[in-house]
Coordinates of C-alpha atoms in Angstrom, one line a residue:
M1 CA 46.3 -14.6 115.0
R2 CA 43.9 -14.9 112.1
P3 CA 42.5 -11.7 111.0
P4 CA 40.0 -11.5 108.0
R5 CA 41.8 -12.1 104.7
R6 CA 40.8 -8.8 103.1
A7 CA 40.7 -6.5 106.1
A8 CA 44.1 -7.2 107.5
P9 CA 46.6 -5.6 104.9
L10 CA 44.8 -2.2 105.2
P11 CA 45.3 -1.7 108.9
L12 CA 48.9 -2.8 108.6
A13 CA 49.4 -0.2 105.7
L14 CA 47.6 2.6 107.6
G15 CA 50.0 1.8 110.4
L16 CA 52.9 2.2 108.2
S17 CA 51.6 5.5 107.0
L18 CA 51.3 6.6 110.7
L19 CA 54.7 5.4 111.4
A20 CA 56.0 7.5 108.5
L21 CA 54.3 10.6 109.9
L22 CA 55.5 9.8 113.5
V23 CA 59.1 9.2 112.4
A24 CA 59.5 12.1 110.1
R25 CA 60.9 15.0 112.1
G26 CA 59.9 17.9 109.8
A27 CA 60.5 19.0 106.4
D28 CA 64.2 19.7 106.8
A29 CA 67.0 18.9 104.5
S30 CA 69.8 21.6 103.9
V31 CA 68.9 22.8 107.3
H32 CA 70.0 20.2 109.6
E33 CA 68.2 20.3 113.0
Y34 CA 69.7 18.8 116.1
G35 CA 66.6 19.1 118.1
G36 CA 65.6 16.6 121.0
G37 CA 69.0 16.6 122.5
G38 CA 71.0 14.1 120.2
G39 CA 73.4 11.8 122.0
F40 CA 77.0 10.8 121.1
A41 CA 77.9 7.2 120.1
P42 CA 81.3 5.7 121.2
R43 CA 83.7 4.6 118.5
A44 CA 87.3 3.5 119.4
N45 CA 88.4 6.0 122.0
S46 CA 86.2 8.8 120.9
F47 CA 82.6 9.8 120.9
F48 CA 80.7 11.2 117.9
F49 CA 77.5 12.5 116.6
H50 CA 76.8 12.7 112.9
G51 CA 75.9 16.2 112.0
G52 CA 75.0 15.6 108.4
S53 CA 76.5 14.8 105.0
E54 CA 75.8 16.3 101.6
G55 CA 77.3 16.8 98.1
L56 CA 78.6 20.3 97.8
Y57 CA 79.8 22.1 94.7
A58 CA 82.8 24.6 95.1
S59 CA 82.0 28.3 95.5
D60 CA 82.0 30.5 92.3
P61 CA 84.7 32.9 92.9
S62 CA 83.4 35.5 90.3
S63 CA 80.0 35.8 92.2
S64 CA 79.4 36.6 95.9
S65 CA 75.8 35.4 95.6
S66 CA 77.0 31.9 94.4
A67 CA 78.9 31.0 97.6
S68 CA 78.9 27.3 98.9
F69 CA 79.1 26.9 102.7
I70 CA 78.3 25.2 105.8
R71 CA 76.9 27.7 108.6
F72 CA 76.7 26.7 112.3
D73 CA 73.6 28.4 114.0
T74 CA 73.3 28.3 117.6
V75 CA 74.7 24.9 118.3
V76 CA 74.6 24.2 122.0
F77 CA 76.2 21.3 123.9
R78 CA 75.0 20.2 127.3
R79 CA 76.9 18.0 129.6
T80 CA 75.5 16.1 132.6
Q81 CA 75.5 17.7 136.0
E82 CA 77.9 14.9 137.4
S83 CA 80.4 15.7 134.7
A84 CA 80.2 19.5 135.5
S85 CA 80.7 19.0 139.2
R86 CA 84.1 17.4 138.6
H87 CA 85.5 20.9 137.9
E88 CA 86.1 24.2 139.8
E89 CA 84.2 27.2 139.1
M90 CA 87.2 29.4 138.0
Q91 CA 88.8 26.5 136.1
Q92 CA 89.1 27.1 132.3
K93 CA 88.5 24.9 129.5
T94 CA 87.1 22.0 131.4
G95 CA 85.8 20.1 128.4
L96 CA 86.4 20.1 124.7
V97 CA 84.0 19.3 121.7
E98 CA 85.2 19.4 118.3
A99 CA 83.4 19.9 115.0
I100 CA 85.0 18.0 112.2
I101 CA 84.3 18.7 108.6
V102 CA 85.9 16.2 106.1
E103 CA 85.7 15.8 102.4
I104 CA 84.9 12.0 101.9
Q105 CA 88.2 11.5 99.9
D106 CA 90.1 12.7 102.9
R107 CA 88.5 10.3 105.4
D108 CA 91.8 8.4 105.9
K109 CA 93.2 11.7 107.5
I110 CA 91.0 11.4 110.4
G111 CA 92.3 9.0 113.1
G112 CA 95.9 7.6 113.7
S113 CA 96.0 5.1 110.9
Y114 CA 98.9 7.1 109.5
L115 CA 100.6 6.7 112.9
H116 CA 100.0 2.9 112.9
S117 CA 97.4 3.4 115.5
D118 CA 93.7 2.5 115.8
A119 CA 93.1 5.4 118.1
I120 CA 90.9 8.3 116.9
C121 CA 91.7 10.5 119.8
C122 CA 95.3 11.4 120.6
T123 CA 96.9 9.3 123.4
P124 CA 99.7 10.2 125.8
E125 CA 102.1 8.1 123.9
L126 CA 101.3 9.9 120.5
D127 CA 101.5 13.2 122.3
K128 CA 105.0 12.3 123.5
E129 CA 106.0 11.8 119.9
K130 CA 104.7 15.4 119.0
S131 CA 102.2 13.8 116.7
C132 CA 99.0 15.3 118.2
R133 CA 97.6 16.8 121.5
V134 CA 95.9 14.7 124.1
G135 CA 92.3 15.1 124.3
E136 CA 92.0 16.1 120.5
V137 CA 90.8 14.1 117.5
I138 CA 93.9 13.1 115.3
I139 CA 93.9 15.0 112.0
R140 CA 96.5 14.7 109.4
P141 CA 96.3 18.0 107.4
N142 CA 95.9 17.7 103.6
P143 CA 99.3 18.8 102.2
D144 CA 97.5 20.7 99.3
N145 CA 95.1 22.4 101.6
P146 CA 96.6 22.5 105.1
E147 CA 93.2 23.9 106.5
W148 CA 91.4 20.7 105.8
P149 CA 90.1 18.5 107.2
K150 CA 88.4 21.3 109.2
R151 CA 88.5 21.4 112.9
I152 CA 86.4 23.7 115.0
Q153 CA 86.9 23.6 118.8
T154 CA 84.3 24.5 121.6
F155 CA 85.3 24.4 125.2
F156 CA 83.3 24.4 128.4
E157 CA 84.3 26.7 131.2
G158 CA 84.3 26.0 134.9
K159 CA 81.3 24.2 136.3
N160 CA 79.0 25.4 133.4
E161 CA 76.7 22.5 132.1
E162 CA 76.1 24.3 128.8
T163 CA 78.4 25.8 126.1
T164 CA 77.4 27.6 122.9
M165 CA 79.5 27.1 119.6
L166 CA 80.2 30.3 118.2
P167 CA 78.3 31.1 115.0
Q168 CA 80.6 30.8 112.0
L169 CA 80.5 29.9 108.3
V170 CA 82.8 27.5 106.6
S171 CA 83.4 28.2 102.8
I172 CA 83.5 25.2 100.5
N173 CA 86.1 25.7 97.7
K174 CA 86.3 22.2 96.5
T175 CA 83.6 20.0 95.0
G176 CA 83.0 17.0 97.0
M177 CA 80.8 14.9 99.4
Y178 CA 81.3 16.5 102.9
Y179 CA 80.6 14.9 106.2
L180 CA 80.3 16.8 109.6
Y181 CA 80.9 14.9 112.9
F182 CA 80.9 16.4 116.4
M183 CA 83.3 14.5 118.5
F184 CA 84.8 14.5 121.9
C185 CA 87.6 12.4 123.6
D186 CA 87.0 13.1 127.2
P187 CA 85.1 10.0 128.8
Q188 CA 84.0 12.5 131.5
L189 CA 81.8 14.1 128.9
K190 CA 79.8 10.9 128.4
G191 CA 76.2 11.8 128.2
L192 CA 76.8 14.9 126.3
K193 CA 73.7 16.2 124.3
I194 CA 73.5 18.5 121.4
T195 CA 70.9 21.0 120.0
G196 CA 70.9 23.6 117.2
R197 CA 71.3 23.4 113.6
T198 CA 73.6 23.7 110.6
V199 CA 72.8 25.2 107.2
W200 CA 74.3 23.9 104.0
R201 CA 74.3 25.7 100.8
N202 CA 75.4 25.1 97.1
P203 CA 76.3 28.0 94.8
Q204 CA 73.0 27.7 93.0
G205 CA 70.8 27.4 96.1
Y206 CA 70.1 25.1 99.1
L207 CA 69.4 21.9 97.2
P208 CA 71.8 19.2 98.1
G209 CA 74.1 18.5 95.2
K210 CA 72.6 15.0 94.5
M211 CA 69.2 16.5 94.3
A212 CA 69.9 19.6 92.3
P213 CA 69.6 18.0 88.8
M214 CA 66.2 16.7 89.7
M215 CA 64.6 20.2 89.6
T216 CA 65.7 20.6 86.1
F217 CA 64.5 16.9 85.3
Y218 CA 61.1 17.6 86.9
G219 CA 60.8 20.7 84.7
F220 CA 61.5 18.8 81.5
M221 CA 59.1 16.0 82.7
S222 CA 56.4 18.7 83.2
L223 CA 56.8 19.7 79.6
A224 CA 56.7 16.1 78.3
Y225 CA 53.5 15.4 80.2
L226 CA 52.0 18.5 79.0
A227 CA 52.9 17.7 75.4
L228 CA 51.5 14.2 75.8
G229 CA 48.3 15.7 77.4
L230 CA 47.7 18.0 74.6
L231 CA 48.0 15.4 72.0
W232 CA 45.7 13.3 73.8
F233 CA 43.2 16.0 74.4
I234 CA 43.1 16.8 70.7
Q235 CA 42.3 13.4 69.8
F236 CA 39.9 13.0 72.8
V237 CA 37.9 16.0 71.5
R238 CA 37.9 14.9 67.8
C239 CA 36.4 11.6 68.9
W240 CA 34.3 12.8 71.7
K241 CA 31.1 10.9 70.8
D242 CA 33.0 7.6 70.5
I243 CA 35.1 7.8 73.8
L244 CA 35.2 4.6 75.8
Q245 CA 35.4 4.2 79.5
L246 CA 39.1 3.2 79.3
H247 CA 40.0 6.5 77.7
Y248 CA 38.8 8.4 80.8
H249 CA 41.1 6.1 83.0
I250 CA 44.2 7.0 80.6
T251 CA 43.2 10.8 80.8
A252 CA 43.2 10.6 84.6
V253 CA 46.8 9.0 84.5
I254 CA 48.1 11.7 82.1
A255 CA 46.5 14.5 84.4
L256 CA 47.9 12.9 87.5
G257 CA 51.4 12.8 85.9
M258 CA 51.3 16.4 84.9
C259 CA 50.2 17.5 88.5
E260 CA 52.9 15.2 90.0
M261 CA 55.8 16.7 87.9
A262 CA 54.6 20.2 88.5
F263 CA 54.3 19.8 92.2
W264 CA 57.9 18.3 92.5
Y265 CA 59.3 21.1 90.4
F266 CA 57.8 23.8 92.6
E267 CA 58.8 21.8 95.7
Y268 CA 62.3 21.6 94.6
A269 CA 62.4 25.2 93.6
N270 CA 61.0 26.5 97.0
F271 CA 63.4 24.0 98.9
N272 CA 66.4 25.5 96.7
S273 CA 65.5 29.1 97.6
T274 CA 64.7 28.6 101.3
G275 CA 66.8 25.5 102.4
T276 CA 63.8 23.8 104.0
R277 CA 61.1 21.6 102.3
P278 CA 57.7 23.3 102.3
M279 CA 55.4 20.8 104.3
G280 CA 52.3 21.7 102.2
I281 CA 53.8 21.4 98.8
T282 CA 55.7 18.3 99.8
L283 CA 52.6 16.5 101.1
W284 CA 50.7 17.3 97.8
A285 CA 53.6 16.1 95.7
V286 CA 54.0 13.0 97.7
T287 CA 50.3 12.2 97.5
F288 CA 50.1 12.8 93.8
T289 CA 52.9 10.6 93.5
A290 CA 51.3 7.8 95.4
V291 CA 48.0 8.2 93.6
K292 CA 49.6 8.3 90.2
K293 CA 51.7 5.2 90.9
T294 CA 48.6 3.5 92.1
V295 CA 46.3 4.5 89.3
S296 CA 49.0 3.6 86.7
R297 CA 49.3 0.1 88.0
L298 CA 45.6 -0.4 88.0
L299 CA 45.4 0.9 84.4
L300 CA 47.9 -1.7 83.4
L301 CA 46.0 -4.4 85.2
V302 CA 42.5 -3.6 83.8
V303 CA 44.1 -3.2 80.2
S304 CA 45.6 -6.6 80.7
M305 CA 42.4 -8.2 81.8
G306 CA 40.8 -7.0 78.5
Y307 CA 38.6 -4.5 80.2
G308 CA 36.3 -3.0 77.4
V309 CA 37.7 -5.3 74.7
V310 CA 37.3 -8.9 76.1
L311 CA 35.3 -8.0 79.2
P312 CA 32.4 -5.4 79.4
T313 CA 33.1 -5.0 83.2
L314 CA 35.6 -6.4 85.7
G315 CA 32.6 -8.3 87.4
G316 CA 33.4 -9.9 90.7
I317 CA 37.1 -9.1 90.7
T318 CA 36.4 -5.3 91.0
S319 CA 36.5 -5.5 94.8
R320 CA 40.0 -7.4 94.7
V321 CA 41.4 -4.9 92.3
A322 CA 40.2 -2.1 94.4
A323 CA 41.6 -3.6 97.5
L324 CA 45.1 -4.2 96.0
G325 CA 45.1 -0.5 94.8
S326 CA 44.0 0.9 98.2
I327 CA 46.8 -1.2 100.1
Y328 CA 49.4 -0.1 97.4
F329 CA 48.5 3.4 97.9
V330 CA 48.8 3.6 101.6
A331 CA 52.1 1.5 101.5
S332 CA 53.5 3.7 98.7
E333 CA 52.3 6.9 100.6
A334 CA 54.1 5.9 103.7
L335 CA 57.4 5.1 101.9
E336 CA 57.3 8.5 100.1
L337 CA 56.5 10.4 103.3
V338 CA 59.4 8.8 105.0
E339 CA 61.9 9.5 102.0
N340 CA 60.7 13.1 101.5
L341 CA 59.7 14.6 104.9
G342 CA 62.6 13.7 107.1
N343 CA 66.3 14.9 107.0
I344 CA 68.1 13.4 103.9
N345 CA 70.2 11.1 106.2
D346 CA 67.6 10.7 109.1
F347 CA 66.6 7.0 108.5
S348 CA 68.7 3.9 108.8
G349 CA 68.7 1.1 106.1
K350 CA 66.5 -1.0 108.4
T351 CA 63.8 1.7 108.6
R352 CA 64.0 2.1 104.8
L353 CA 63.8 -1.6 104.3
F354 CA 60.7 -2.0 106.6
L355 CA 58.8 0.4 104.3
V356 CA 60.3 -0.6 101.0
L357 CA 59.5 -4.4 101.4
P358 CA 55.7 -4.0 101.3
V359 CA 55.8 -1.8 98.2
A360 CA 58.2 -4.3 96.6
I361 CA 55.8 -7.2 97.4
L362 CA 52.9 -5.4 96.1
D363 CA 54.7 -4.5 92.9
A364 CA 55.5 -8.1 92.4
T365 CA 51.9 -9.0 93.1
F366 CA 50.9 -6.4 90.3
I367 CA 53.3 -7.9 87.8
I368 CA 52.2 -11.4 88.3
W369 CA 48.6 -10.6 88.2
I370 CA 49.1 -8.3 85.0
F371 CA 50.9 -11.0 83.0
S372 CA 48.6 -13.9 84.1
S373 CA 45.6 -11.6 83.0
L374 CA 47.4 -11.0 79.6
S375 CA 47.9 -14.6 79.1
R376 CA 44.2 -15.1 79.4
T377 CA 43.3 -12.3 77.3
L378 CA 45.6 -13.3 74.4
E379 CA 44.2 -16.8 74.6
K380 CA 40.7 -15.5 74.4
L381 CA 41.4 -13.2 71.4
Q382 CA 43.3 -16.2 69.6
L383 CA 40.2 -18.5 70.1
R384 CA 37.9 -15.9 68.6
R385 CA 40.4 -15.2 65.9
S386 CA 40.2 -11.4 66.6
M387 CA 43.3 -10.6 64.7
A388 CA 43.6 -6.8 65.1
K389 CA 42.8 -7.1 68.7
L390 CA 45.3 -9.9 69.3
E391 CA 48.0 -7.9 67.3
L392 CA 47.2 -4.9 69.6
Y393 CA 47.7 -7.0 72.8
R394 CA 50.9 -8.7 71.4
K395 CA 52.5 -5.2 71.0
F396 CA 51.3 -4.4 74.4
T397 CA 52.5 -7.6 76.0
N398 CA 55.9 -7.1 74.3
S399 CA 56.3 -3.4 75.4
L400 CA 55.4 -4.5 78.9
A401 CA 57.7 -7.5 78.9
V402 CA 60.6 -5.3 77.7
S403 CA 59.9 -2.8 80.3
V404 CA 60.0 -5.4 83.1
L405 CA 63.3 -6.9 81.9
I406 CA 64.7 -3.2 81.6
S407 CA 63.5 -2.6 85.3
I408 CA 65.1 -5.8 86.5
A409 CA 68.3 -5.0 84.9
W410 CA 68.1 -1.5 86.4
I411 CA 67.2 -2.7 89.9
G412 CA 70.4 -4.9 89.6
Y413 CA 72.4 -1.7 88.6
E414 CA 70.9 0.2 91.5
L415 CA 71.8 -2.5 94.1
Y416 CA 75.4 -2.6 92.5
F417 CA 75.5 1.3 92.8
N418 CA 74.4 1.5 96.3
A419 CA 76.8 -1.4 97.4
T420 CA 79.7 -0.1 95.7
D421 CA 79.1 3.6 96.9
P422 CA 78.2 3.3 100.7
L423 CA 79.6 6.9 101.4
S424 CA 77.9 8.5 98.5
E425 CA 81.2 9.3 96.5
L426 CA 79.2 9.1 93.3
W427 CA 76.6 11.7 94.5
Q428 CA 76.8 13.6 91.2
R429 CA 75.3 10.6 89.4
A430 CA 72.8 9.4 92.0
W431 CA 69.9 11.6 90.6
I432 CA 69.8 9.3 87.5
I433 CA 68.4 6.3 89.7
P434 CA 65.1 8.0 90.6
A435 CA 64.8 9.9 87.3
F436 CA 64.9 6.5 85.4
W437 CA 61.8 5.1 86.9
N438 CA 59.9 8.5 86.0
V439 CA 61.1 8.0 82.4
L440 CA 60.0 4.4 82.3
S441 CA 56.6 5.2 83.8
Y442 CA 56.2 8.1 81.0
A443 CA 57.2 5.7 78.2
L444 CA 54.7 3.0 79.2
L445 CA 52.0 5.6 79.5
A446 CA 52.9 7.0 76.0
I447 CA 52.7 3.3 74.6
I448 CA 49.3 3.0 76.0
C449 CA 48.2 6.3 74.6
I450 CA 49.4 5.2 71.1
L451 CA 47.8 1.7 71.2
W452 CA 44.5 2.8 72.7
S453 CA 44.2 6.2 70.9
P454 CA 40.6 7.4 70.7
S455 CA 38.9 6.6 67.4
R456 CA 35.8 7.7 65.7
N457 CA 34.9 4.2 65.1
P458 CA 36.0 2.4 68.2
T459 CA 34.2 -0.8 67.6
G460 CA 37.4 -2.5 66.3
F461 CA 38.7 -2.7 69.8
A462 CA 35.6 -2.2 71.9
Y463 CA 33.8 -5.1 73.6
S464 CA 31.3 -6.8 71.2
E465 CA 28.7 -9.3 72.6
D466 CA 28.2 -11.1 69.4
A467 CA 31.9 -11.8 68.6
G468 CA 32.1 -15.4 67.7
E469 CA 35.0 -17.6 67.6
G470 CA 35.1 -17.9 63.9
A471 CA 34.6 -14.2 63.2
D472 CA 37.5 -12.1 62.0
E473 CA 36.3 -9.0 63.6
E474 CA 38.7 -6.4 61.9
G475 CA 39.8 -6.2 58.3
L476 CA 42.4 -3.6 59.1
S477 CA 45.0 -3.3 61.7
L478 CA 43.9 -1.3 64.7
V479 CA 47.5 -0.6 65.7
G480 CA 48.3 1.0 62.4
S481 CA 45.3 3.2 62.7
A482 CA 45.9 4.2 66.2
M483 CA 49.6 5.2 65.4
K484 CA 48.3 8.0 63.1
G485 CA 47.6 10.1 66.2
T486 CA 45.6 13.1 65.4
G487 CA 45.0 12.1 61.7
D488 CA 41.8 10.6 60.5
M489 CA 41.0 7.3 61.9
V490 CA 40.2 4.5 59.6
N491 CA 37.0 2.7 59.7
M492 CA 37.4 -0.4 61.9
H493 CA 33.9 -1.9 61.4
I494 CA 33.6 -5.5 60.4
F495 CA 33.6 -5.9 56.6
P496 CA 32.0 -9.1 55.3
E497 CA 33.9 -8.8 52.1
D498 CA 37.1 -9.1 53.9
K499 CA 36.5 -12.3 55.5
R500 CA 38.4 -15.3 54.3
A501 CA 36.9 -18.6 53.4

């Protein structure tokens, strides 16, 4: 299989995007839907279905509107016709399904480990010891709170193929990571299906506990981008007649960042008030994120190539730059769709890995290309003895190198965090990981805004055709003048009297 070199990656990325749209089952999160008749998986001598897991804060006893709960809405269990036919019409309790809610720190209280047994369901031997009841999941009550872990039982009656769980609300009075499992012990119920939904709510709204701080974070980031945008706009207007093409690219990235943070804030605010993720706002937020990430990387790349400083245009490599950007956008969009349009715990590690790998490989491609381009640009500036431009690019290179080192260190921390917290026990700190990448992206953009601030006399860092190798183009440091922000920019023309013999 030998597809054309440039055309092959794009269909693959489009396929990933389509896969993301097909896999995502709707904009659900705190409302956990069990549509499509979910099946039960065997484990030890039991069968279970994972009904959801979220970090929940304890209810505020002083306010009835600040309740934290898990609510069961129209949960229906359907067994096979073969299973139902084994019983008589008037027979009672012909099958048992249990909903088990457990705070993760109490996970050792589920099953017979404390009875020195590997069983999850009670056996006749354990029943004889009065330790549990045959047909039920073994639960050792918490001595500090005897009602937990929580057990809710639902029985089939007679030969009925369906039974509906009674609607009920379970209050959460202790902060923690809660897991919900639907379980049964009777092998005759094999093939059981579940439909319905559960609603999970925190005291301040429907946002899951590990996501709640992100709403505040996006609000602050919106203000940060707004402040950066205002400072840039003031300088942009003051130097309107001397604006370079590069300044328009920087303006576009700032505008995209402002829109991205604003959309995410409103998406989270709506999610918090309704319990479901609004499809329209989420799609816009995801798309702005993918576009902004793509344009930001392209901006770093063209700046590293010396666009407008060493090169007047990108020339023949424009198509390659555009192709890399297009492929990155589609791959990034697919990943963002999968992470934000499905249930919080819908997707397995393999599914995520399948979509994360293309983005990681493309990010590595950008990094390699950026630093190789920076090396060539620094070499050209050194040969031309363009000292102010060289100093500018050295500062930019150092900033970029530091950001890459910090990123690598943070990726190491993220891998360690995920490896040591497989059950999300540290959910209250999980929001810091995605927040870090937004802060790093903002910091890099701010550095570029400072270094390439619009100037009334931009010839000091604009491309010049007659720049010779022995010419010292700048008598004053560009960086020092750029740092002045909205202040008067110094004249950066070539001053013959400043040349050295």
